[in-house]
Coordinates of C-alpha atoms and ligand atoms in Angstrom, one line a residue:
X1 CA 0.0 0.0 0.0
X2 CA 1.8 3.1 -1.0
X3 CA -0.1 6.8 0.2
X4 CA 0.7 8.0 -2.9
X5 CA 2.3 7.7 -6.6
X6 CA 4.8 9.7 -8.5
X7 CA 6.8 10.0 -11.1
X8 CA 10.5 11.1 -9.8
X9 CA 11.0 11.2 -6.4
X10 CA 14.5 12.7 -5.2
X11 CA 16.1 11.4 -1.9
X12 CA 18.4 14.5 -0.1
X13 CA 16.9 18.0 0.4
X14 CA 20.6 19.7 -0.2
X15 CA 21.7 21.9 -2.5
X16 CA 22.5 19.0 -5.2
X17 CA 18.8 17.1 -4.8
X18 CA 17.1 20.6 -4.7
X19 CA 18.8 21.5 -8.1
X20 CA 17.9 18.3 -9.6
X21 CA 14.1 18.7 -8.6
X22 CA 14.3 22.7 -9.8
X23 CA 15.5 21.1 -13.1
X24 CA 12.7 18.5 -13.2
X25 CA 10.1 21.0 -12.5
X26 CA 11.4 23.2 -15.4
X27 CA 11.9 20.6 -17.9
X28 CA 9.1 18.2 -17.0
X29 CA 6.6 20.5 -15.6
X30 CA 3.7 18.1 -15.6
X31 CA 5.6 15.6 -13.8
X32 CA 4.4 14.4 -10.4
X33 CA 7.6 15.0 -8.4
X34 CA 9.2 14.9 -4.5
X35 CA 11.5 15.4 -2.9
X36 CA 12.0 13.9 0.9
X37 CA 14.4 15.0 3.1
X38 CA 14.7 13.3 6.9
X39 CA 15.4 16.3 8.8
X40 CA 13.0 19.3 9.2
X41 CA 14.5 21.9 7.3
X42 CA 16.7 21.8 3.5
X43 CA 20.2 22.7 3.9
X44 CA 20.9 21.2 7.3
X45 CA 23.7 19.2 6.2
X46 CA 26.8 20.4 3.4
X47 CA 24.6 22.4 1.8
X48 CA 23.9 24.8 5.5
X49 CA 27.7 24.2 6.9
X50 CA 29.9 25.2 3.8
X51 CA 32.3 28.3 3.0
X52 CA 29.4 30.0 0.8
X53 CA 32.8 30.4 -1.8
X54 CA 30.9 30.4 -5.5
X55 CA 34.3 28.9 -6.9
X56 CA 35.5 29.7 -9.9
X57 CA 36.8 26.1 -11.4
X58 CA 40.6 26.9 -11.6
X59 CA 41.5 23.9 -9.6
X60 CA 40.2 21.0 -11.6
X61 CA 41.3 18.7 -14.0
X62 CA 40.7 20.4 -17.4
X63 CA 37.8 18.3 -19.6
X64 CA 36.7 16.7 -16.0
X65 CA 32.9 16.9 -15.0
X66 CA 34.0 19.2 -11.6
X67 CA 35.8 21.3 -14.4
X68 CA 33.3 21.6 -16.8
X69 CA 30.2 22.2 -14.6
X70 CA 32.1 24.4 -12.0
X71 CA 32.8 26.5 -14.6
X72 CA 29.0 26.7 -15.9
X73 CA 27.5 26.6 -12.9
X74 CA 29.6 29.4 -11.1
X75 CA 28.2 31.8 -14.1
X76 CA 24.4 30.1 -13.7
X77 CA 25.1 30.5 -9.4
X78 CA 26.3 34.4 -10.0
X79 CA 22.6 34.7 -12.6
X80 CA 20.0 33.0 -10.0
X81 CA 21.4 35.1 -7.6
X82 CA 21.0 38.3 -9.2
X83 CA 17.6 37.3 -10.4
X84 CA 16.4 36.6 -7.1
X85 CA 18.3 39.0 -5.2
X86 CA 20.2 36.5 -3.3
X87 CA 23.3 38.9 -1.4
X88 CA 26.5 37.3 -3.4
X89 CA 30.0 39.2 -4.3
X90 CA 32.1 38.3 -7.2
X91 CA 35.0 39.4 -5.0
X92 CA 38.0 37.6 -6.6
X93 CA 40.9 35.4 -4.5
X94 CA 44.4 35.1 -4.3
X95 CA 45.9 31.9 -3.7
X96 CA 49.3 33.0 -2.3
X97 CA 52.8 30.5 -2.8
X98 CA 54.6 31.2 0.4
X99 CA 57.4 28.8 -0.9
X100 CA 59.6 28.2 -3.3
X101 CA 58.7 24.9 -4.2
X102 CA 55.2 25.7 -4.5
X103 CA 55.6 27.7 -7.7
X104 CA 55.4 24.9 -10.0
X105 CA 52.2 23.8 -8.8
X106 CA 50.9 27.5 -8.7
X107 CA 52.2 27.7 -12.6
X108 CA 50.1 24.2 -13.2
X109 CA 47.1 25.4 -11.4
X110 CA 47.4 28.6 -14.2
X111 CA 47.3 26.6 -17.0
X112 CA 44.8 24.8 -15.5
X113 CA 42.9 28.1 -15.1
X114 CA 42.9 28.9 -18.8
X115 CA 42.4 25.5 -20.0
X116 CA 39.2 25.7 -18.2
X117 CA 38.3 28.9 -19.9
X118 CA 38.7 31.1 -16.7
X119 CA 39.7 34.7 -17.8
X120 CA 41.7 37.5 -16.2
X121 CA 44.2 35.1 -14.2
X122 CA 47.3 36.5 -12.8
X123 CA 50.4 35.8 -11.4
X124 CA 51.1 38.7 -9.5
X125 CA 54.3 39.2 -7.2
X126 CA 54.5 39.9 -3.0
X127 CA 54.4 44.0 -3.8
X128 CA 51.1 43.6 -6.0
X129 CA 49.8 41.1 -3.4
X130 CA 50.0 43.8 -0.9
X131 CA 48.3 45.8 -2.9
X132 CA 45.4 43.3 -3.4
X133 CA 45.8 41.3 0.3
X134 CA 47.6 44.5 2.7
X135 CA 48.2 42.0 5.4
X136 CA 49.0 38.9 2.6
X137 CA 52.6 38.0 2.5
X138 CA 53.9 35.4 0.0
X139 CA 56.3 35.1 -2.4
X140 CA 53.9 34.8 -5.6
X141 CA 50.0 34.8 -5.7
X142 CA 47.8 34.0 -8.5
X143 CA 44.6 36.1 -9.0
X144 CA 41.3 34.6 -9.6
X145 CA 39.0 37.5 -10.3
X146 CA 35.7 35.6 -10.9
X147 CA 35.5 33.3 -7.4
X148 CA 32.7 35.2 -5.3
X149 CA 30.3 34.2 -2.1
X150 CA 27.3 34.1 -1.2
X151 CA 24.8 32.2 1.3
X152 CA 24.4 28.4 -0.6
X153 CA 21.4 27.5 3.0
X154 CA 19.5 31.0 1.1
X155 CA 20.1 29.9 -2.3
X156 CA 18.5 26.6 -1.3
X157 CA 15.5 28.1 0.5
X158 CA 15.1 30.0 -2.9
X159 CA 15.3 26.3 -5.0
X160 CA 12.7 25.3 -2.6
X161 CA 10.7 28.0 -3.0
X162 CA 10.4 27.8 -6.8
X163 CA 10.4 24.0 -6.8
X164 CA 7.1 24.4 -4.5
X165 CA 5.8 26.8 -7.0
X166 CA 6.3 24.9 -9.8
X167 CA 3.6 21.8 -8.3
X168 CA 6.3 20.1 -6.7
X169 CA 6.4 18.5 -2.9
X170 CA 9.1 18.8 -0.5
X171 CA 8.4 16.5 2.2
X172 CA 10.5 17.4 5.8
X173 CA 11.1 15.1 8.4
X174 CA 10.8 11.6 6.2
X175 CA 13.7 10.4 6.5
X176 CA 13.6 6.8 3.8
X177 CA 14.3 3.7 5.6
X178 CA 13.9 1.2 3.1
X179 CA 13.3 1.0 -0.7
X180 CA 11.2 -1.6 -2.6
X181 CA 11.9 -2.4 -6.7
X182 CA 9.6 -4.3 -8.7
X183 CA 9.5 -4.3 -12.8
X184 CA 7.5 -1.1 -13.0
X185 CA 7.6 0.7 -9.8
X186 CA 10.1 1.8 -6.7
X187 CA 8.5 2.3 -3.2
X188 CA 10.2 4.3 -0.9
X189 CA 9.2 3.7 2.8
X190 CA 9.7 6.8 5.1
X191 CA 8.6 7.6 8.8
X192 CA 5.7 9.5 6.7
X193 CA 3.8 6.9 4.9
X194 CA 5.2 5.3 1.4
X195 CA 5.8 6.6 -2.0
X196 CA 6.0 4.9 -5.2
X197 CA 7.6 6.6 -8.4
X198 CA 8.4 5.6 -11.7
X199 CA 11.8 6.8 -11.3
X200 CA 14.4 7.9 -8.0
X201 CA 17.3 9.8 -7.8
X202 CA 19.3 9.6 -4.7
X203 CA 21.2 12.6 -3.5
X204 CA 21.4 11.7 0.3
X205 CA 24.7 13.3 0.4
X206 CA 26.9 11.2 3.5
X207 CA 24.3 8.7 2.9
X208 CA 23.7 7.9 -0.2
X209 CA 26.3 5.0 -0.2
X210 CA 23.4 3.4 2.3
X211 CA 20.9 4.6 0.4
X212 CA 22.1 2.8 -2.8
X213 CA 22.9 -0.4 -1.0
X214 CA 19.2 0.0 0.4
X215 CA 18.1 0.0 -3.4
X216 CA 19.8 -3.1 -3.9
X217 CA 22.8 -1.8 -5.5
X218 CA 26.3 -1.8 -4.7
X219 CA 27.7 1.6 -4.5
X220 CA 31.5 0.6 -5.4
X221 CA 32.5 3.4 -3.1
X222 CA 32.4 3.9 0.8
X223 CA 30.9 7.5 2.0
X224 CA 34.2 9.0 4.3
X225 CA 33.0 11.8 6.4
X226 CA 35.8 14.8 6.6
X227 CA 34.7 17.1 9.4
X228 CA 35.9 20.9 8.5
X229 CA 36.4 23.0 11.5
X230 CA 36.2 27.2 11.2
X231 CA 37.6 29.6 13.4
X232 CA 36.0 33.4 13.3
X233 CA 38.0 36.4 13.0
X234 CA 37.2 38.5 16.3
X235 CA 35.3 41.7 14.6
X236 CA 38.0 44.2 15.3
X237 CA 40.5 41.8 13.2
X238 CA 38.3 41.5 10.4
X239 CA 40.1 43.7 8.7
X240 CA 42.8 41.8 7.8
X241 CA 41.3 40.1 4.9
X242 CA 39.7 42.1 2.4
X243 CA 38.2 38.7 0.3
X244 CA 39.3 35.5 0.0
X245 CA 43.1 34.4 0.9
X246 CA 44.3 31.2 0.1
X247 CA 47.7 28.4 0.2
X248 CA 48.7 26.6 -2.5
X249 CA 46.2 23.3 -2.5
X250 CA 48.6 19.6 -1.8
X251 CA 47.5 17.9 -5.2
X252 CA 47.6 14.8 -3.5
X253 CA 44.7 15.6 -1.3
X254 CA 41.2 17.0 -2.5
X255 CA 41.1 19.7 0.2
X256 CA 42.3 23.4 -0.4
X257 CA 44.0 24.0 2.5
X258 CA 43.0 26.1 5.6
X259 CA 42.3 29.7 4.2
X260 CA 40.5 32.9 5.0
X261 CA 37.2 33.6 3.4
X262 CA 34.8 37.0 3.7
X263 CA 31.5 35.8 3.9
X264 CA 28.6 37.1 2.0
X265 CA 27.7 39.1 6.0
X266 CA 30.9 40.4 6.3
X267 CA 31.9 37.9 9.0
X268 CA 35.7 37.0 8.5
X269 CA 36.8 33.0 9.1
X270 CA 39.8 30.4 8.7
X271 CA 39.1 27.0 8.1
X272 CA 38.1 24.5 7.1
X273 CA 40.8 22.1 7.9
X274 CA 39.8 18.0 6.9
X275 CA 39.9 15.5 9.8
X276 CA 38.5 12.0 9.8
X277 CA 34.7 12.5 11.7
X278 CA 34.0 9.8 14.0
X279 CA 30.7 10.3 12.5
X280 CA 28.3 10.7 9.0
X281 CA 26.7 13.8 10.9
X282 CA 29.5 14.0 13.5
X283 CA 30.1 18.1 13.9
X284 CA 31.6 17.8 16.7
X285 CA 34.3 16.0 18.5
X286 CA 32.5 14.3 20.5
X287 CA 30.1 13.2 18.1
X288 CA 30.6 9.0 17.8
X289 CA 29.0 7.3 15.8
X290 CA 29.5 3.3 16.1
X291 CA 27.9 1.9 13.1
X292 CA 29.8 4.9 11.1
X293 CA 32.6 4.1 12.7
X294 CA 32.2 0.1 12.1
X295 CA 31.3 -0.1 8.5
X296 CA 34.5 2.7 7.8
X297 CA 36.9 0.4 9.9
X298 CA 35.2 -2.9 8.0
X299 CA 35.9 -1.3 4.1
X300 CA 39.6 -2.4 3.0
X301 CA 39.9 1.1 1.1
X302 CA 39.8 2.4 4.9
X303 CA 42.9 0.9 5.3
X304 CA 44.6 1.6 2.4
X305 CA 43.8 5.4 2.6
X306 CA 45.0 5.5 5.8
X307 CA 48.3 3.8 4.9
X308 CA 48.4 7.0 2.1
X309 CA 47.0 9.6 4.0
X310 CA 48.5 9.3 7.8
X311 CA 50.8 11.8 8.0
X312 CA 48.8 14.3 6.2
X313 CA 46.1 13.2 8.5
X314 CA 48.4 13.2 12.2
X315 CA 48.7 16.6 10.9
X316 CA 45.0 17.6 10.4
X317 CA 44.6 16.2 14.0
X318 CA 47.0 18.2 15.4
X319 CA 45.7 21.2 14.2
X320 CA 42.3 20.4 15.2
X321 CA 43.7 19.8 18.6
X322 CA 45.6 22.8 19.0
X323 CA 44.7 26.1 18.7
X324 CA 48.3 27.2 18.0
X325 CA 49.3 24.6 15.1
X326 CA 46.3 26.0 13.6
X327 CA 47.1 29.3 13.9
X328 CA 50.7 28.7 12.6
X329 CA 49.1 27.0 9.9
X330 CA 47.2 30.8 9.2
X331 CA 50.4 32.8 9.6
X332 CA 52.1 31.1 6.5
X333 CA 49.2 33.4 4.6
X334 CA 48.6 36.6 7.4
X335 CA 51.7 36.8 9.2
X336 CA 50.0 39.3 12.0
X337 CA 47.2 36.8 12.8
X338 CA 47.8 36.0 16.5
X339 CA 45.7 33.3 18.8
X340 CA 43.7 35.9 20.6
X341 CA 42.2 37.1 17.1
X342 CA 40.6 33.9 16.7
X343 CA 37.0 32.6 18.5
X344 CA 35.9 28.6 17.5
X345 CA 33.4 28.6 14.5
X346 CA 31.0 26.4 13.1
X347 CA 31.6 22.9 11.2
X348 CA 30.9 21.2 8.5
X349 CA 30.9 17.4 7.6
X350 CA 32.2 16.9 3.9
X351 CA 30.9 13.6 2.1
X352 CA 33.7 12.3 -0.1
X353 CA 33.1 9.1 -1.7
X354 CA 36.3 6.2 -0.8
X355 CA 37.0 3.3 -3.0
X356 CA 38.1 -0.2 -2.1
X357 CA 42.0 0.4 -3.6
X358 CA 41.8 3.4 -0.7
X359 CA 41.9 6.3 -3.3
X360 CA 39.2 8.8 -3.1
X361 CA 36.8 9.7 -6.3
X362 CA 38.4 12.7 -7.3
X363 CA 35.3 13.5 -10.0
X364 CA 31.7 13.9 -9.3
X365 CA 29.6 10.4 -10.1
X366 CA 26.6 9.9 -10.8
X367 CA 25.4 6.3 -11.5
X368 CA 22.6 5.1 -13.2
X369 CA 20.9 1.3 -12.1
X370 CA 17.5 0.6 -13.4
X371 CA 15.0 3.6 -12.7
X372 CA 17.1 4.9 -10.2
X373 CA 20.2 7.2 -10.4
X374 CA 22.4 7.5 -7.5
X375 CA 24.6 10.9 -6.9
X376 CA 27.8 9.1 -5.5
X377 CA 30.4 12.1 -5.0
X378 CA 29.5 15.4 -5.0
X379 CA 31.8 17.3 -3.2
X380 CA 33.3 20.6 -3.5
X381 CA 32.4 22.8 -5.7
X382 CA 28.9 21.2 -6.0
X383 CA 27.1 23.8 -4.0
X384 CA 28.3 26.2 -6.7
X385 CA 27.8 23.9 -9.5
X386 CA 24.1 22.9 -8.5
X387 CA 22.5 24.6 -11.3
X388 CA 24.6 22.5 -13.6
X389 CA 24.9 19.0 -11.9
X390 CA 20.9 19.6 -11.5
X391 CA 21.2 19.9 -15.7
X392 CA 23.8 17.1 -15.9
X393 CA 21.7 14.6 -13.8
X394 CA 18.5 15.2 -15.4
X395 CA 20.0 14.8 -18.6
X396 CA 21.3 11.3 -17.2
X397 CA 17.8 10.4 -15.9
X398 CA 15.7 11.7 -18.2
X399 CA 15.6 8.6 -20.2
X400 CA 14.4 6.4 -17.0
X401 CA 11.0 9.0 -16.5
X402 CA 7.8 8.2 -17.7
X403 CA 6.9 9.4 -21.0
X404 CA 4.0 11.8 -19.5
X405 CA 4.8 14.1 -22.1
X406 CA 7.5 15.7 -24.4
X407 CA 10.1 17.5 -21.8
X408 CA 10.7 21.2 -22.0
X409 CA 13.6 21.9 -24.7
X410 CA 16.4 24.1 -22.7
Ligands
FAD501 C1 33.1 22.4 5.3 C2 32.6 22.5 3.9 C3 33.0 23.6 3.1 C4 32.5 23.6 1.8 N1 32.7 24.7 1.0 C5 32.2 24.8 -0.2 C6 32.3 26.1 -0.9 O1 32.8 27.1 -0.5 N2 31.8 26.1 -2.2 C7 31.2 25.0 -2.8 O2 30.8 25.1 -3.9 N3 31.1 23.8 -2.1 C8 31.5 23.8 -0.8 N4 31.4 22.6 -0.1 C9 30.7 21.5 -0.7 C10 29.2 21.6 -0.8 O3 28.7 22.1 0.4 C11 28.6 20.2 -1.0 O4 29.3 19.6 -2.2 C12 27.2 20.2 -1.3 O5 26.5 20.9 -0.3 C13 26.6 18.8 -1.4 O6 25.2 18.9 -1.5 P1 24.3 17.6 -1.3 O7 22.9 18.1 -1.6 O8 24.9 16.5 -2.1 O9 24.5 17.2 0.2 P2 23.8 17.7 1.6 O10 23.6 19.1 1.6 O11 24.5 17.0 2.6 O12 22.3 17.1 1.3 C14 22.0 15.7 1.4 C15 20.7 15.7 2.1 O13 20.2 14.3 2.1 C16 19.5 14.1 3.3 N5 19.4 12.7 3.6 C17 20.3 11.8 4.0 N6 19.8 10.6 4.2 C18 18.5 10.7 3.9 C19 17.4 9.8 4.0 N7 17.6 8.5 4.3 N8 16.2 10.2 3.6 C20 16.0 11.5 3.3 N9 16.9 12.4 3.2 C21 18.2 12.0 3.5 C22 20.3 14.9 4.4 O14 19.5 15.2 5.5 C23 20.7 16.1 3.6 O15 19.8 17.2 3.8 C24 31.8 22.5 1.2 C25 31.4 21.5 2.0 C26 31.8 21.5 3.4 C27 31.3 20.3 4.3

């Protein structure tokens, strides 16, 4: 017995499912469509805890899907905001080499730049920095005038408005516990009744390995939760960063780095570093999760990333731990950043998809089984590519939704 039928529903109320159901509603506006998210509001996981930075795509590998729809998606981002008067800045970075044996990798991340069509990149020397960054110090700095902010939890409360407008449901609080498949339907049970649809797309974010494997399907990867710790800038010490200061990324890790980031309200904060979280939602330290923390110990690619990753990871820790090697860490980039400048800030829990030979996906993936489509890896920059993955997936899907009618050309 299912309460009710549909055509596509979405698992995940984040910024990535509520992109893909804006995207449905647009191209398939008769289509019966919902979205169900377990908690009570959108946004309360990556999409609500992020660095609101609208990136601008020069990290990625050129021709790569983060590439390609970081670089469409940052322009679409910058657009739905001004349409709908979402507060955003296209404010520009610097990511600042404060060693010598970082310039290669600041020349590579150039070229990457331009191969991904970004314009107006610079290499600018430790006078011009100064100029940009007063309190910046570095040896070289490369300029990246299109990255920008804004509020991604806002910009999902706006996708959730125009999804709702459009005829679609958002459904809070129903949380799916269990998926049935037969040949022509899927039925989703959730703590509010149960759904059928024609056609599902997970994007449960830091779950939707267990959401796939609750389809039936074998993910291939493990969800790893990387817990991304802030400090604020006390108020009178703001002005020490005019935008968006940051080091030169480790390529062998898919984290940036700890850098300083203006938000959209002015607030000033450092962070996010990437530590191992004890748990999927684990925000804090004390958060423990023991099945997390089971089925991540049980996976063999665990293991094998930790044998990779330790001592970049003993050093994570340690700044986590202490305030000081954290701060130390900041000083490379703002010399005249001291302890007493900086208050704890929020977290954020970062779902990055782990496979069994212990590497982790570097590319967003989106897989396709049957009727459904599962959203394996999505992290960084998805919240600024949303508009696009939501284009990308629906493209992908498209083929497994009813034929209630012709779809919308775009
Ligand atoms: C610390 C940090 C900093 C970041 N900074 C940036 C940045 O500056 N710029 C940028 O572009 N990106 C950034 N990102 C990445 C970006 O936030 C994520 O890539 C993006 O939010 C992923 O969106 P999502 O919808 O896949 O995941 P989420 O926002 O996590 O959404 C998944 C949703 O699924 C729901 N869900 C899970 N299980 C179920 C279930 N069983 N039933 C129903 N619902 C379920 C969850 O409650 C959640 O709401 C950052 C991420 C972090 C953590």
């Amino acid at each position: 017995m299912t309460d009710s039928r549909y055509d596509v529903i979405i698992i995940g109320g984040g910024v990535v499912g509520l992109a893909v159901a804006l995207e449905v509603t647009r191209r398939f506006p008769r289509h019966r469509l919902l979205v169900l998210e377990k908690e009570d509001r959108v946004a309360r996981h990556q999409s609500g805890h992020n660095s609101g930075v609208i990136h601008s795509g020069v990290y990625y590998k050129p021709g790569s899907l983060k590439a390609r729809l970081c670089v469409t998606g940052a322009a679409a981002m910058i657009e739905f905001c001004r349409e709908h008067g979402i507060p955003h800045s296209v404010c520009g970075k610097v990511i600042v080499a404060t060693r010598r044996d970082e310039l290669p990798r600041m020349e590579d991340l150039r070229r990457r730049g331009e191969a991904n069509g970004l314009q107006g990149l610079r290499l600018i020397g430790p006078e011009e920095l100064r100029e940009i960054e007063p309190h910046a110090t570095g040896i070289q700095a490369l300029v990246v005038p299109s990255t920008g902010t804004t509020d991604y939890a806002v910009v999902c409360e706006k996708y959730a408005e125009l999804i709702s407008a459009a005829g679609g449901s958002i459904l809070l609080s129903a949380g799916a516990k269990a998926i049935r498949r037969t040949s022509n339907e899927i039925v989703v049970e959730t703590a509010r009744g149960a759904f059928s649809t024609a056609a599902l797309v997970n994007c449960a974010g830091l779950y939707s390995d267990r959401i796939s494997r609750m389809a039936g399907d074998d993910p291939g990867v493990m969800i790893v939760p990387f817990r991304g710790e802030y400090y604020d800038l006390v108020p009178d010490r703001a002005s020490l960063v005019r935008a968006l200061i940051y080091p030169v990324p480790d390529p062998k890790f898919p984290f940036l780095g700890v850098h300083f980031t203006r938000r959209i309200t002015g607030k000033v904060d450092a962070g996010p570093n990437a530590i191992l979280a004890l748990a999927r939602e684990g925000y804090r330290h004390t958060d423990i999760n023991l099945r997390d923390l089971a089925s991540s110990l049980a996976f063999s690619g665990f293991w094998r990333m930790a044998r990779q990753h330790w001592r970049n990871g003993m050093g994570e820790w340690h700044r986590s731990l202490s305030k000081k090697a954290f701060v130390r860490a900041l000083q490379r980039l703002l010399p005249e950043i001291q302890d007493k400048d900086l208050v704890p800030g929020g977290s954020g829990v970062r779902a990055q998809a782990l496979k069994p030979d212990g590497a982790l996906v570097d590319d967003f993936q989106f897989v396709t089984s049957g009727k459904v489509l599962h959203v394996l890896n999505v992290p960084s920059p998805a919240a600024t590519a949303s508009l696009a993955i939501g284009e990308a997936i629906v493209d992908q899907a498209a083929s497994l939704f009813p034929t209630r009618e012709r779809s919308v050309a775009t």
